[in-house]
Short mmCIF file of C-alpha atoms in Angstrom, two decimals:
data_model
loop_
_atom_site.label_atom_id
_atom_site.label_comp_id
_atom_site.label_asym_id
_atom_site.label_seq_id
_atom_site.Cartn_x
_atom_site.Cartn_y
_atom_site.Cartn_z
CA MET A 1 0.07 0.32 0.35
CA THR A 2 1.94 3.60 -1.13
CA ILE A 3 0.67 6.63 1.67
CA LEU A 4 0.62 9.64 0.05
CA ALA A 5 2.07 12.48 1.11
CA ASN A 6 -1.07 15.50 1.56
CA LYS A 7 -0.48 19.11 3.45
CA TYR A 8 -2.47 19.40 7.70
CA GLU A 9 -6.40 20.17 6.20
CA ASP A 10 -6.28 24.34 8.03
CA SER A 11 -9.86 24.02 9.12
CA GLU A 12 -9.15 26.54 11.79
CA GLU A 13 -7.58 29.01 8.53
CA ASP A 14 -5.01 30.16 10.24
CA GLY A 15 -2.29 29.04 8.75
CA ARG A 16 -0.39 28.01 11.73
CA TRP A 17 0.37 24.23 10.28
CA LEU A 18 1.71 26.14 6.76
CA SER A 19 3.25 28.54 9.07
CA LEU A 20 5.19 26.15 11.52
CA HIS A 21 5.97 24.63 8.55
CA GLN A 22 7.88 26.80 7.40
CA ARG A 23 9.94 27.34 10.17
CA PHE A 24 11.20 24.33 10.97
CA VAL A 25 12.71 24.42 7.30
CA SER A 26 14.36 27.56 8.11
CA GLU A 27 15.87 26.35 11.31
CA ALA A 28 16.44 22.95 9.60
CA ARG A 29 18.90 25.56 6.86
CA GLU A 30 20.41 27.38 10.06
CA SER A 31 21.02 24.95 13.42
CA GLU A 32 23.28 21.95 13.57
CA PRO A 33 21.33 19.55 15.22
CA GLU A 34 22.16 16.63 17.13
CA VAL A 35 18.71 14.94 17.51
CA LEU A 36 15.89 15.58 15.96
CA TRP A 37 12.84 15.14 17.25
CA LEU A 38 9.27 14.28 14.17
CA GLY A 39 6.10 13.55 14.95
CA ASP A 40 2.35 14.90 16.04
CA PHE A 41 1.38 16.35 19.68
CA ALA A 42 3.36 14.01 21.89
CA ILE A 43 6.74 15.29 20.14
CA GLN A 44 5.81 19.37 19.91
CA HIS A 45 4.62 18.98 23.89
CA LEU A 46 7.96 17.57 24.66
CA VAL A 47 9.45 21.27 24.71
CA ASN A 48 7.29 21.85 27.81
CA ALA A 49 8.34 19.36 29.76
CA ASP A 50 11.34 19.43 32.32
CA ILE A 51 13.08 16.51 30.88
CA TRP A 52 13.14 19.09 27.87
CA ASN A 53 15.74 21.47 29.11
CA ARG A 54 17.32 18.81 31.80
CA ARG A 55 18.95 16.95 28.82
CA PHE A 56 17.33 17.73 25.23
CA CYS A 57 18.45 20.77 24.80
CA GLN A 58 21.57 20.07 25.50
CA MET A 59 21.77 17.83 23.14
CA HIS A 60 21.70 20.78 20.66
CA SER A 61 17.99 18.84 19.76
CA LEU A 62 15.10 20.51 16.95
CA ASN A 63 11.34 20.10 17.53
CA PHE A 64 9.89 19.52 15.03
CA GLY A 65 6.80 17.71 15.69
CA ILE A 66 2.69 19.61 15.36
CA GLU A 67 -0.10 18.82 16.91
CA GLY A 68 -2.91 16.88 15.07
CA ASP A 69 0.01 16.01 12.45
CA ARG A 70 -1.49 12.60 11.07
CA THR A 71 1.16 10.30 9.04
CA GLU A 72 0.76 11.50 5.37
CA ASN A 73 0.77 15.34 7.18
CA LEU A 74 4.83 14.46 8.32
CA LEU A 75 5.64 12.33 4.40
CA TRP A 76 4.46 16.35 3.18
CA ARG A 77 6.41 18.57 5.30
CA LEU A 78 9.85 15.78 5.09
CA GLN A 79 9.34 16.09 0.77
CA ASN A 80 9.05 19.59 1.28
CA GLY A 81 12.22 20.42 2.78
CA GLU A 82 12.64 19.60 7.14
CA LEU A 83 15.10 17.65 6.44
CA GLU A 84 17.23 19.10 3.33
CA GLY A 85 20.35 20.89 5.22
CA LEU A 86 20.34 19.27 7.91
CA SER A 87 22.63 15.87 9.58
CA PRO A 88 21.27 15.00 12.67
CA LYS A 89 22.50 11.94 14.19
CA VAL A 90 19.53 10.69 15.64
CA ILE A 91 16.08 10.91 14.77
CA VAL A 92 13.12 10.68 16.96
CA LEU A 93 10.10 10.06 14.85
CA MET A 94 6.19 9.65 16.50
CA ILE A 95 3.98 9.84 14.53
CA GLY A 96 0.14 7.94 13.73
CA THR A 97 -1.94 8.34 16.65
CA ASN A 98 -4.00 10.87 15.33
CA ASN A 99 -4.63 8.47 12.10
CA HIS A 100 -7.70 8.17 12.81
CA GLY A 101 -10.56 5.97 11.01
CA ASP A 102 -7.50 4.38 9.12
CA SER A 103 -6.37 0.59 9.82
CA ALA A 104 -3.54 -0.09 11.45
CA GLU A 105 -2.19 -1.79 8.19
CA GLN A 106 -2.82 1.66 6.75
CA ILE A 107 -1.29 3.41 9.75
CA ALA A 108 2.32 1.08 10.17
CA ASP A 109 2.10 1.58 6.09
CA GLY A 110 2.78 5.45 6.83
CA ILE A 111 5.54 4.95 9.33
CA LYS A 112 7.61 2.94 7.03
CA THR A 113 6.83 5.42 4.04
CA ILE A 114 8.17 7.50 6.47
CA CYS A 115 10.81 5.52 7.65
CA ALA A 116 12.43 5.24 4.58
CA LEU A 117 12.25 9.07 3.55
CA ILE A 118 14.47 9.70 6.75
CA ARG A 119 17.06 6.53 5.73
CA ASP A 120 16.74 7.95 1.96
CA LYS A 121 17.52 11.97 3.42
CA GLN A 122 19.59 10.93 6.30
CA PRO A 123 21.53 7.32 5.68
CA GLN A 124 24.01 8.77 9.04
CA ALA A 125 21.57 8.99 11.45
CA TYR A 126 20.68 6.33 14.01
CA LEU A 127 16.21 6.53 13.46
CA VAL A 128 14.52 6.20 16.88
CA VAL A 129 10.57 5.25 15.97
CA MET A 130 8.53 4.89 19.28
CA THR A 131 5.82 3.39 19.19
CA LEU A 132 2.05 4.55 19.57
CA LEU A 133 0.82 4.96 22.66
CA PRO A 134 -2.91 2.59 23.02
CA ARG A 135 -5.96 5.18 22.73
CA GLY A 136 -9.69 4.70 22.14
CA HIS A 137 -12.15 2.36 24.19
CA ASN A 138 -11.89 -0.95 23.66
CA HIS A 139 -8.12 -2.30 23.85
CA ASN A 140 -5.66 -2.71 20.89
CA PRO A 141 -6.11 -4.88 19.10
#
């Protein structure tokens, strides 16, 4: 199965998502991170946790998390400049929790597609793929 990259649907029409993407593209060109964090709200809000300042800032980390992102949105961002101009030692990926209505297979395919793109564009980086947290009313299969 092939996942298609897709911009985030800006239902609030505030331009926030595209503005964040453009900022990330600029940061990628201007920074030399050792660790790059990619994903959705769980990654984005990590900067608000004490551990970010105590541990991750010391590692010269860049946080490219955007709340609400689905696998196809992150794929679009990565295909449109967020991996250009940098050479991190480690890339941490956590994505897929917002893919409501998608099957486990579709979510896994999206994550695999993103991993393949990261491997292609950043072959020197050690890739850490974090597991998805349980979600919903029923137990996950």
